CSV table of C-alpha atoms in Angstrom, one decimal:
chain,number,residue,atom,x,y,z
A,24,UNK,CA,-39.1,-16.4,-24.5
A,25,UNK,CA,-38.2,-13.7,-21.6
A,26,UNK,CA,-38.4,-9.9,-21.6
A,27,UNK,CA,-34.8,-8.5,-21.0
A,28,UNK,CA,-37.0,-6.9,-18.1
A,29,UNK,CA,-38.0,-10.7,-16.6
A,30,UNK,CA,-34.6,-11.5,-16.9
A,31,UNK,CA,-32.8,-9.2,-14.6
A,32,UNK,CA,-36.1,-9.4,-12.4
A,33,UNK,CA,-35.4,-13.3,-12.5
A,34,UNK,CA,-31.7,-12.6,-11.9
A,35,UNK,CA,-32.8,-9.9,-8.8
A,36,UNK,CA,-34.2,-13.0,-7.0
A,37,UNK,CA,-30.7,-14.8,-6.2
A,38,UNK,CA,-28.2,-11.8,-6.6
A,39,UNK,CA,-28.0,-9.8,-3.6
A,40,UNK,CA,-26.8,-5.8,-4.6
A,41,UNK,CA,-24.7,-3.4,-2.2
A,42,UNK,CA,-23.9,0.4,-2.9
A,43,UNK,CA,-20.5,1.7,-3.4
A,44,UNK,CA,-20.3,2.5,0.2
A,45,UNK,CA,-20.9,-1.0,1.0
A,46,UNK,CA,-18.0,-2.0,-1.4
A,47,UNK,CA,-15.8,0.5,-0.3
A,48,UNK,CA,-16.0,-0.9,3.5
A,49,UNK,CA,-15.4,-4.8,2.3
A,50,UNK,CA,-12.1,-3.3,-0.1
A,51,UNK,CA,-11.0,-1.2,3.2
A,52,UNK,CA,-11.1,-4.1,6.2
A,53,UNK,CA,-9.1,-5.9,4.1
A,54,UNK,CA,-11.4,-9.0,4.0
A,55,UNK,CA,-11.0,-11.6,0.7
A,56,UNK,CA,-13.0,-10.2,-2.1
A,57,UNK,CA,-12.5,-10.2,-5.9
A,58,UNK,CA,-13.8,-7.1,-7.6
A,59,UNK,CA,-14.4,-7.5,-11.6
A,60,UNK,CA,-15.2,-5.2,-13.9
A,61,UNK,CA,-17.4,-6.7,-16.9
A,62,UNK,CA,-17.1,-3.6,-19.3
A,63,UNK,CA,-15.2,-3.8,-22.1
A,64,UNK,CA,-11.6,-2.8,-22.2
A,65,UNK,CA,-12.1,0.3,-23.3
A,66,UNK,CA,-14.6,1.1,-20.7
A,67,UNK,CA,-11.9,0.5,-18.4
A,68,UNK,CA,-9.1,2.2,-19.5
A,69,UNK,CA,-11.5,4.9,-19.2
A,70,UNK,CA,-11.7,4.8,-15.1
A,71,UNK,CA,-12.1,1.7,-13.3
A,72,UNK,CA,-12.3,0.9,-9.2
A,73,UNK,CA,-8.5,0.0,-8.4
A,74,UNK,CA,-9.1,-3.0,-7.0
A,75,UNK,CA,-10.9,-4.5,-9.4
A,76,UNK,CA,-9.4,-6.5,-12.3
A,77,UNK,CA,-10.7,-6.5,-15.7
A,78,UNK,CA,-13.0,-9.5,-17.5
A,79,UNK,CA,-15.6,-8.3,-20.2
A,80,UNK,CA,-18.8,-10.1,-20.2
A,81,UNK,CA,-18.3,-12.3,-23.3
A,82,UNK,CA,-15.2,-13.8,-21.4
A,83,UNK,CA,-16.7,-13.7,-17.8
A,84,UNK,CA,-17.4,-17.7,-17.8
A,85,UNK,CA,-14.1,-19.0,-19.3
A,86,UNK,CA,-11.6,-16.8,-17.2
A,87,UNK,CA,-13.5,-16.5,-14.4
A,88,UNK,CA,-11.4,-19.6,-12.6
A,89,UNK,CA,-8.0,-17.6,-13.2
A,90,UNK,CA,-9.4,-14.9,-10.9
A,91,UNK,CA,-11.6,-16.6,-8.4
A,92,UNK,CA,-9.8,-19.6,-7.7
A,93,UNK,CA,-11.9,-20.4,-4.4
A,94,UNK,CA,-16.1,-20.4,-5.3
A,95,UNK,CA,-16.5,-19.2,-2.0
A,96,UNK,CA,-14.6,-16.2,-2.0
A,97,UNK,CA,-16.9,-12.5,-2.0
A,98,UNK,CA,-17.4,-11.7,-6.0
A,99,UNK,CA,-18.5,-8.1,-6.5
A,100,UNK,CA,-19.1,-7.6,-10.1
A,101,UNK,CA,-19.8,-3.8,-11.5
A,102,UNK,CA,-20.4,-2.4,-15.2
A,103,UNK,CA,-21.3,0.8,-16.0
A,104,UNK,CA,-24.9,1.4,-14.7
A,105,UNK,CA,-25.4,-2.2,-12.8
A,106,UNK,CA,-27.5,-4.3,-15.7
A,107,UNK,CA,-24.7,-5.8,-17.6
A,108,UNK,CA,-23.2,-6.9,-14.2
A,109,UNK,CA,-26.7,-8.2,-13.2
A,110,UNK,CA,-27.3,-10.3,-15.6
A,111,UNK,CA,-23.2,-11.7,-16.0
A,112,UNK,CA,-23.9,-12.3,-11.3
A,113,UNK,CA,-26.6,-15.0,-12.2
A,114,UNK,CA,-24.4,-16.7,-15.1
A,115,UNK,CA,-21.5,-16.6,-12.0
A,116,UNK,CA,-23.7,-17.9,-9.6
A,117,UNK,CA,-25.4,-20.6,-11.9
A,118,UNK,CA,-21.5,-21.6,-12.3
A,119,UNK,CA,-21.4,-22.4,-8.6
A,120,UNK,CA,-19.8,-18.7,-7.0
A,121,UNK,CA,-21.6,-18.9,-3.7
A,122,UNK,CA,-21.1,-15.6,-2.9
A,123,UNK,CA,-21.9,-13.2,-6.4
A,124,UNK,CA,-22.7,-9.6,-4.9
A,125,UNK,CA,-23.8,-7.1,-7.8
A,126,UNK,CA,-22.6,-3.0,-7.1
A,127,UNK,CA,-25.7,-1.2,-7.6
A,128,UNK,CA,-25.9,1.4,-9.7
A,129,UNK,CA,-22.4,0.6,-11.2
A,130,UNK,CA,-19.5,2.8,-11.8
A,131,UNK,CA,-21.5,5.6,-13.0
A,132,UNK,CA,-22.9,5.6,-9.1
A,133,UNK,CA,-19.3,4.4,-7.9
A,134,UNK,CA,-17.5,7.5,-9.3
A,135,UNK,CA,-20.8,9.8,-8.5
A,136,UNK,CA,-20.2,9.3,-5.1
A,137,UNK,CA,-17.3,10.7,-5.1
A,138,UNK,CA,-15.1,7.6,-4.3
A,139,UNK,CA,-11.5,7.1,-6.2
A,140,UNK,CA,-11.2,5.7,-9.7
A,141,UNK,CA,-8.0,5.4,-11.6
A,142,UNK,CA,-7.7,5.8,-15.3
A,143,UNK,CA,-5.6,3.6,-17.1
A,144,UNK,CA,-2.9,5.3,-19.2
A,145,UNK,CA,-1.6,3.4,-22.4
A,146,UNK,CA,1.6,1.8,-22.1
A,147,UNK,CA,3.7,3.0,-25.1
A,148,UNK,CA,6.1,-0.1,-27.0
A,149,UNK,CA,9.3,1.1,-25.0
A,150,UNK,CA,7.5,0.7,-21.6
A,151,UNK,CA,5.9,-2.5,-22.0
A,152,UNK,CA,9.9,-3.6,-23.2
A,153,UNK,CA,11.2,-2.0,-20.3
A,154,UNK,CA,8.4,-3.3,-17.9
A,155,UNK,CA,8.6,-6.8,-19.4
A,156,UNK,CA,10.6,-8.7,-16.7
A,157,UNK,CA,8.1,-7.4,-14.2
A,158,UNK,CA,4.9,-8.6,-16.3
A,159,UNK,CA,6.6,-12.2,-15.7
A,160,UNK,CA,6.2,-11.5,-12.2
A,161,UNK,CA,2.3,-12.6,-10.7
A,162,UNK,CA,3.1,-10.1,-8.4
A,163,UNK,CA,4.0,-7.2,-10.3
A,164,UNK,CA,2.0,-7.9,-13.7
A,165,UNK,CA,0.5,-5.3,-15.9
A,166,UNK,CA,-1.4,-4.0,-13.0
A,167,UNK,CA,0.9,-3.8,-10.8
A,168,UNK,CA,3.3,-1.8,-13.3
A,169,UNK,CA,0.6,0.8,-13.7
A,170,UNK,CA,-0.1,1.2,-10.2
A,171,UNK,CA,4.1,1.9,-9.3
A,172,UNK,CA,3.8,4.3,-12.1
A,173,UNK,CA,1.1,6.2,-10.5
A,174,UNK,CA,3.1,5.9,-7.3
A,175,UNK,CA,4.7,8.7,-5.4
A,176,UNK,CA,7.6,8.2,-3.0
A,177,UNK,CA,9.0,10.7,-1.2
A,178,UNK,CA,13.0,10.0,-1.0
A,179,UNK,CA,14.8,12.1,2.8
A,180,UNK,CA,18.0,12.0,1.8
A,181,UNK,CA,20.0,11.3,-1.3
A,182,UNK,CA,23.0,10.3,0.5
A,183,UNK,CA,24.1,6.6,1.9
A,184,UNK,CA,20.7,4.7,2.1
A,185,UNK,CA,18.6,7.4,-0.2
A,186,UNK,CA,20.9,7.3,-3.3
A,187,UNK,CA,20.4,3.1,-4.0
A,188,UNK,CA,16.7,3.1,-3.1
A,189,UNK,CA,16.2,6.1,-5.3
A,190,UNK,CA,17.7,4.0,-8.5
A,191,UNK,CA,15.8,1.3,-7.6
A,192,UNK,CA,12.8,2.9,-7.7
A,193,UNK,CA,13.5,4.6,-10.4
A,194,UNK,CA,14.4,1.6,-12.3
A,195,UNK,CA,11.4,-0.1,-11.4
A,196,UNK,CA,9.2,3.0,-12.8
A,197,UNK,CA,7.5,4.3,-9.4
A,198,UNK,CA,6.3,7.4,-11.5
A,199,UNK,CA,7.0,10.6,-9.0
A,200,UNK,CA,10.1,10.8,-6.8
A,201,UNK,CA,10.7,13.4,-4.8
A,202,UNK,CA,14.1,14.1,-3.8
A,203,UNK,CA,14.8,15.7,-0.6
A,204,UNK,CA,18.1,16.5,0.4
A,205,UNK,CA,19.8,20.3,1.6
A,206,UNK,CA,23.8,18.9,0.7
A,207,UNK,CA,25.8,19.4,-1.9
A,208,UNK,CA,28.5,16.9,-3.4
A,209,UNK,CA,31.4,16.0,-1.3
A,210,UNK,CA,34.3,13.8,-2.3
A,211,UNK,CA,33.8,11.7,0.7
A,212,UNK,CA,30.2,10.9,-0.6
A,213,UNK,CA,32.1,9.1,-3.8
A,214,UNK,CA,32.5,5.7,-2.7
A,215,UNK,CA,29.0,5.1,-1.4
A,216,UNK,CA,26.4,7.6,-2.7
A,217,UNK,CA,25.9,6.2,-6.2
A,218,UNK,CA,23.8,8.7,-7.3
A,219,UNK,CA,26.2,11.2,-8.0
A,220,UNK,CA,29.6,11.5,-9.8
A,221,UNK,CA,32.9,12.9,-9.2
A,222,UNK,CA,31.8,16.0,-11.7
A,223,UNK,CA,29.3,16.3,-9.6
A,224,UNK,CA,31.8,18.0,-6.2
A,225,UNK,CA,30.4,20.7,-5.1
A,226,UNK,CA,26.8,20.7,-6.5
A,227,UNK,CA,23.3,20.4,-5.1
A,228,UNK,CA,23.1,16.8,-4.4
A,229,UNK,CA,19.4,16.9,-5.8
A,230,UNK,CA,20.7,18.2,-9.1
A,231,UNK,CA,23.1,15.2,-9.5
A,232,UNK,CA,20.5,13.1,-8.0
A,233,UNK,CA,17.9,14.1,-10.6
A,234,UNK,CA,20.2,13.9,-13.3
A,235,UNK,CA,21.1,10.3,-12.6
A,236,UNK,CA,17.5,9.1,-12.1
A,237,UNK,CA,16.2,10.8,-15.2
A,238,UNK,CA,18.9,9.1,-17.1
A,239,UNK,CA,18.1,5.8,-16.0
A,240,UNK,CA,13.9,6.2,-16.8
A,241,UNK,CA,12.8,9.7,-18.7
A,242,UNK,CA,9.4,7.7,-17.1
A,243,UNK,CA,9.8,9.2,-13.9
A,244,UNK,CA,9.1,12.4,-12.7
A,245,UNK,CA,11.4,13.6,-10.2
A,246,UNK,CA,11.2,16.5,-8.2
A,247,UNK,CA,13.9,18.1,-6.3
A,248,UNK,CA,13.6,19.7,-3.2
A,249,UNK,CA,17.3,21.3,-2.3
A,250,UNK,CA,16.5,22.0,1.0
A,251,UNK,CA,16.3,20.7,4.8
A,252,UNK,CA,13.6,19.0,6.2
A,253,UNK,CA,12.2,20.7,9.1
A,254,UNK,CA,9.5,21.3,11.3
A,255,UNK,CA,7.8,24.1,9.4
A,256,UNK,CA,8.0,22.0,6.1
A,257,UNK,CA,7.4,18.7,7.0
A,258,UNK,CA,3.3,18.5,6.4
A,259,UNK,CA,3.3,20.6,3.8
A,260,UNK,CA,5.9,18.5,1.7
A,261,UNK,CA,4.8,15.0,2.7
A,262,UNK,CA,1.5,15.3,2.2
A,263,UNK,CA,1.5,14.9,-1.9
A,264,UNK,CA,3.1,11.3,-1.3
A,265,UNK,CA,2.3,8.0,-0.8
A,266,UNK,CA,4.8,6.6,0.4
A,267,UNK,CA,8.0,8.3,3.1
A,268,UNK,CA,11.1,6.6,2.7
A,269,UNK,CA,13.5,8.2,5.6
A,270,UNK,CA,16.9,7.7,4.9
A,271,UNK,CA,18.2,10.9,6.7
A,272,UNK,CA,21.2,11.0,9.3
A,273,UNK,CA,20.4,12.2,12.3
A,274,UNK,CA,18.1,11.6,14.9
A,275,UNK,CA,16.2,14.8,15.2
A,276,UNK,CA,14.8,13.9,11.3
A,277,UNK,CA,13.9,10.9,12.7
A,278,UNK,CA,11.8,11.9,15.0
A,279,UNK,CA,10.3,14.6,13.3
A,280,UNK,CA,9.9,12.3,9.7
A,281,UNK,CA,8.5,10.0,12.4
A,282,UNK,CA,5.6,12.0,14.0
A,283,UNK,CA,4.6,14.0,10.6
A,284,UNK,CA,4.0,10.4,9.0
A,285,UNK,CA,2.3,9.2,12.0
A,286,UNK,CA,0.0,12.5,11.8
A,287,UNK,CA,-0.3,12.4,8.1
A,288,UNK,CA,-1.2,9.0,7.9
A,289,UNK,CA,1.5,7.9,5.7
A,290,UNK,CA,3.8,4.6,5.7
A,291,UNK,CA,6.8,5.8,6.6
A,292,UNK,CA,10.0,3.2,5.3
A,293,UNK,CA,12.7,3.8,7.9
A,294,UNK,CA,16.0,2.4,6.8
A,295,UNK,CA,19.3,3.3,9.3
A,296,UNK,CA,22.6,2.2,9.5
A,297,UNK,CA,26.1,2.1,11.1
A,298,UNK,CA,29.0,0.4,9.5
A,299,UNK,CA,27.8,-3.1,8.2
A,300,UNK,CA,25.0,-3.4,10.4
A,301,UNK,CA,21.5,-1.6,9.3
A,302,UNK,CA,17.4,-1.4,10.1
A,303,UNK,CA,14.8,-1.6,7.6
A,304,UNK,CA,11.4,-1.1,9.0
A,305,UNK,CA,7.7,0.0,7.7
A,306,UNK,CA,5.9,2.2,10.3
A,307,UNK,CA,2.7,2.4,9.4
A,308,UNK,CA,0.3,4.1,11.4
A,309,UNK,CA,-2.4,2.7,13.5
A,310,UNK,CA,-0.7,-0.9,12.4
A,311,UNK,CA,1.9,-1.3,14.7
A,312,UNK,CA,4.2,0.7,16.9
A,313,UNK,CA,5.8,3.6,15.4
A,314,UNK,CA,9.3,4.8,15.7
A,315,UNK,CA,9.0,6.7,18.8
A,316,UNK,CA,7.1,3.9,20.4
A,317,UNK,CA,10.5,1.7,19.9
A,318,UNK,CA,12.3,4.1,20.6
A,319,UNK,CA,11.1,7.0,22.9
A,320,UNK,CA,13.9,8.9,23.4
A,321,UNK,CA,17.3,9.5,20.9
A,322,UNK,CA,20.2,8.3,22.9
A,323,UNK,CA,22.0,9.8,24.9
A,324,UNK,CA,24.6,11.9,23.1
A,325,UNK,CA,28.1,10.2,22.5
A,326,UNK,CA,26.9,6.8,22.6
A,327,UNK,CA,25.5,6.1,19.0
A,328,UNK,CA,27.5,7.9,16.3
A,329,UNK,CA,25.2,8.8,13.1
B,13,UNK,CA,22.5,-20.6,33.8
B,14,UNK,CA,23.8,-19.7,30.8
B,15,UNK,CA,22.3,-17.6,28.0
B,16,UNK,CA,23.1,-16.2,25.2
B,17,UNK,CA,23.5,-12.6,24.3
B,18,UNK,CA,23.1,-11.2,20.8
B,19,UNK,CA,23.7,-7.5,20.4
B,20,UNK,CA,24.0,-5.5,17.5
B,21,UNK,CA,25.5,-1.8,15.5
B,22,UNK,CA,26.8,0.4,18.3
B,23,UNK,CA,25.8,-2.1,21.1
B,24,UNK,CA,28.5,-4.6,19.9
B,25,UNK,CA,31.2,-3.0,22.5
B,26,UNK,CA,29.5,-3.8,25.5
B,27,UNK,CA,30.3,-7.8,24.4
B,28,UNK,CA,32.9,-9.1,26.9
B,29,UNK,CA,36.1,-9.5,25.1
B,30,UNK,CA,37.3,-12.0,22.5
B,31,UNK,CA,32.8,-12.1,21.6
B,32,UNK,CA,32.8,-13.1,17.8
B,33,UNK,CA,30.3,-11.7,15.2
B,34,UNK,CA,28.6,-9.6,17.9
B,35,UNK,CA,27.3,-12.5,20.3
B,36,UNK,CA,28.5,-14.0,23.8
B,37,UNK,CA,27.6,-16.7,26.0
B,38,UNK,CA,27.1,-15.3,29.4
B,39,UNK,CA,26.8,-16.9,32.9
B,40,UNK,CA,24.3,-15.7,35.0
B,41,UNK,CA,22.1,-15.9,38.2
B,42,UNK,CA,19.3,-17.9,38.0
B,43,UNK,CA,15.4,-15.7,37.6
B,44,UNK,CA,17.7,-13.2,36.1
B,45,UNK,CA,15.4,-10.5,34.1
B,46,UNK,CA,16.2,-9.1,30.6
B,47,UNK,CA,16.9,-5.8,32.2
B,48,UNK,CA,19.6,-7.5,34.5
B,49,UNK,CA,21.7,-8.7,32.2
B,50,UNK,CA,21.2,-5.7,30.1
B,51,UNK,CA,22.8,-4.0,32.8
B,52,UNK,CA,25.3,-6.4,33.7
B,53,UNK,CA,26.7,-6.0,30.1
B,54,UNK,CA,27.1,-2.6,31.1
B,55,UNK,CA,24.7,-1.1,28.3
B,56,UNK,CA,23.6,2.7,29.6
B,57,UNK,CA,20.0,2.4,31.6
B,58,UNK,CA,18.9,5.3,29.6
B,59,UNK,CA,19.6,3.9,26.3
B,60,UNK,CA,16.3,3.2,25.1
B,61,UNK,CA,16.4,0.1,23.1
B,62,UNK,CA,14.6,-3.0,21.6
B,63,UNK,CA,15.0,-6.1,23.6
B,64,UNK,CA,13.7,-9.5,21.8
B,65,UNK,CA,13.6,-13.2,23.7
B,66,UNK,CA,13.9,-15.9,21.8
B,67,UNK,CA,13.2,-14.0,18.5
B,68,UNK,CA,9.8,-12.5,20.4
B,69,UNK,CA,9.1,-9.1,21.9
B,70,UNK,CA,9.8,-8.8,26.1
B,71,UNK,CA,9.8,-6.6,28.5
B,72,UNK,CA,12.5,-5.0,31.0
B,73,UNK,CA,11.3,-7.4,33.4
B,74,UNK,CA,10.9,-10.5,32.1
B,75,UNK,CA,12.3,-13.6,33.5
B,76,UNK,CA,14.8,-15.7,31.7
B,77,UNK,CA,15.5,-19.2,31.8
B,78,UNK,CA,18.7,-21.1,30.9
B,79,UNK,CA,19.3,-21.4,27.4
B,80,UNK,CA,17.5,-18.2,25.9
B,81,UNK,CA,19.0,-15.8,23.2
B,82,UNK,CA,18.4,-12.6,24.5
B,83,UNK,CA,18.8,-9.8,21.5
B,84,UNK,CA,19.3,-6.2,22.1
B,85,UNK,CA,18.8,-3.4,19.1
B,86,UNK,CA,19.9,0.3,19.5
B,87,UNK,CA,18.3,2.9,18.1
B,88,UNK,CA,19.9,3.9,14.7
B,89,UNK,CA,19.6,7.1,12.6
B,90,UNK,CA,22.6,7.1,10.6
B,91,UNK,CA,21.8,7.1,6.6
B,92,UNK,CA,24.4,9.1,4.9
């Protein structure tokens, strides 16, 4: 017979433990780990680390496979206080996972310090219908479905190249779209800007914009922003996105949607066109060149018709 | 030697005529660099651009041999 107290001393001797700060520098260099939460689902729903994926203890040894294929991948397992976690390391480890890491002090010392946690909110019976043909997809999944929802994109443009993505997205159920765009309706728009409709002429191409998208998915929260992008706004509006998806007209948006993103830190998804040709590009900053390091300079005037 | 050019969007009208589906095969002086045949297709020195070699990333000066695909990409903004 053991003490409970022997048995995480016993279980102390081969699992080594890290802080959150230690996790939070494995999750952000982008090295192989798998992060599991071994509370119950309800514990989870609750607030969780993103990146982890959730196993309750009593299932821990028989799913374990599914989510650690390779033994020697980085396991960091957490609970709520660092015990339960403990003691389900050593049954990992006894199971042949080389590499079982325990987060000390659990998520209790996870979310004490201040570092993000995301709360899971309950799918209702529509959404998981709706959703259903992106659970099928490993790459998507449940997860994945909750994470778009808690996505925000930042649409420039509701015209040529923003009025597709933005149904897309929509579609898909990123849950905040902002819609940014100072035109109103023009017939000439008709044959190409699917967003809006010929009773549309004449109106804020936002309104239409948010009409159509909130017809397709009431899930998503769109917000429209009937007015120019420009140098006194541009921080101030991008900063409550993730994600920038510039599909303006004109090179001097470019540049400017360009160097706020850079500065801000944000992904910026270029997409540019003319005729049947077109660009799609990520900058993201501090990974690669941006769009002033393609391209320094706009052209010179004449040349390249927007 | 002979290479081949593959330009795109707005750059497709420097092509020499009867080009089909935006690429040529051009002959040229041997140790030509990528910015000497940008030239010689008459493409503006000061349009700044993205020049590829074979599918990877060169420079103005880089040397070509016979045979390459050299692909040239114009900055684009249009979106409406």
């Amino acid at each position: 017979m053991k003490t409970l107290k022997e048995m995480l001393a016993e279980a102390r001797q081969v699992i080594p433990e890290e802080g959150p700060a230690d996790l939070q520098r494995r999750l952000a260099s982008g090295e192989p780990v798998t992060v599991i939460d071994v509370r119950d689902p309800d514990e989870f729903r609750d607030g969780h680390i993103e990146a982890a994926s959730n196993i309750s203890r009593g299932f821990l040894e028989f799913r374990v496979a599914s989510a650690v294929p390779d033994p020697k991948t980085p396991v960091v397992l957490y609970c709520q206080t660092g015990l339960r976690s403990m003691l389900a390391a050593k049954a990992l480890h006894e199971l042949g996972y080389e590499k079982v890491i325990n987060l000390q002090g659990g998520y209790q010392k996870w979310a004490q310090s201040g570092l993000p946690t995301v709360k899971e909110a309950t799918l209702s019976t529509d959404q998981i219908q709706r959703y259903s043909r992106h659970f099928l997809l490993n790459q998507v999944g449940d997860k994945g479905q909750r994470r778009l929802l808690r996505g925000k994109v930042l649409l420039i443009g509701a015209g040529g190249l923003g009025s597709p993505t933005a149904l897309y997205l929509a579609a898909a159920g990123v849950g905040t779209l902002g819609l940014m765009d100072g035109d109103v309706v023009d017939i000439t728009n008709l044959q190409r800007q699917v967003l809006h409709t010929t009773a549309d002429i004449g109106k804020p191409k936002v309104e239409s914009g948010t009409r159509t998208l909130k017809a397709l998915n009431p899930d998503v929260n769109v917000i429209p922003l009937p007015t120019r992008i420009t140098v006194d706004n541009v921080m101030d509006v991008i900063k409550d996105y993730d994600l920038v998806v510039d599909g303006s007209d004109n090179f001097e948006t470019r540049y400017l949607v360009n160097d706020a993103c850079y500065l801000a830190g944000k992904r910026n998804v270029h997409g540019s066109i003319f005729q049947f040709e077109g660009m799609a590009t990520v900058f993201a900053p501090n990974e690669g060149p941006c769009y002033r390091c393609l391209y320094p300079t706009p052209p010179p005037p004449g040349l390249v018709p927007s | 030697m002979r290479v081949e050019v593959r330009l795109f969007a707005t750059l497709v009208s420097f092509l020499p005529p009867d080009s089909r589906e935006g690429a040529a095969i051009l002959e040229v002086p041997d140790h030509s660099t990528v910015s000497d045949v940008v030239r010689r297709l008459g493409i503006p020195a000061d349009l700044d651009r993205v020049t590829l070699v074979n599918g990877l990333d060169s420079r103005p000066d880089d040397t070509l041999r016979s045979g390459d695909v050299l692909t040239v990409f114009p900055p684009l903004a249009g979106g409406r």
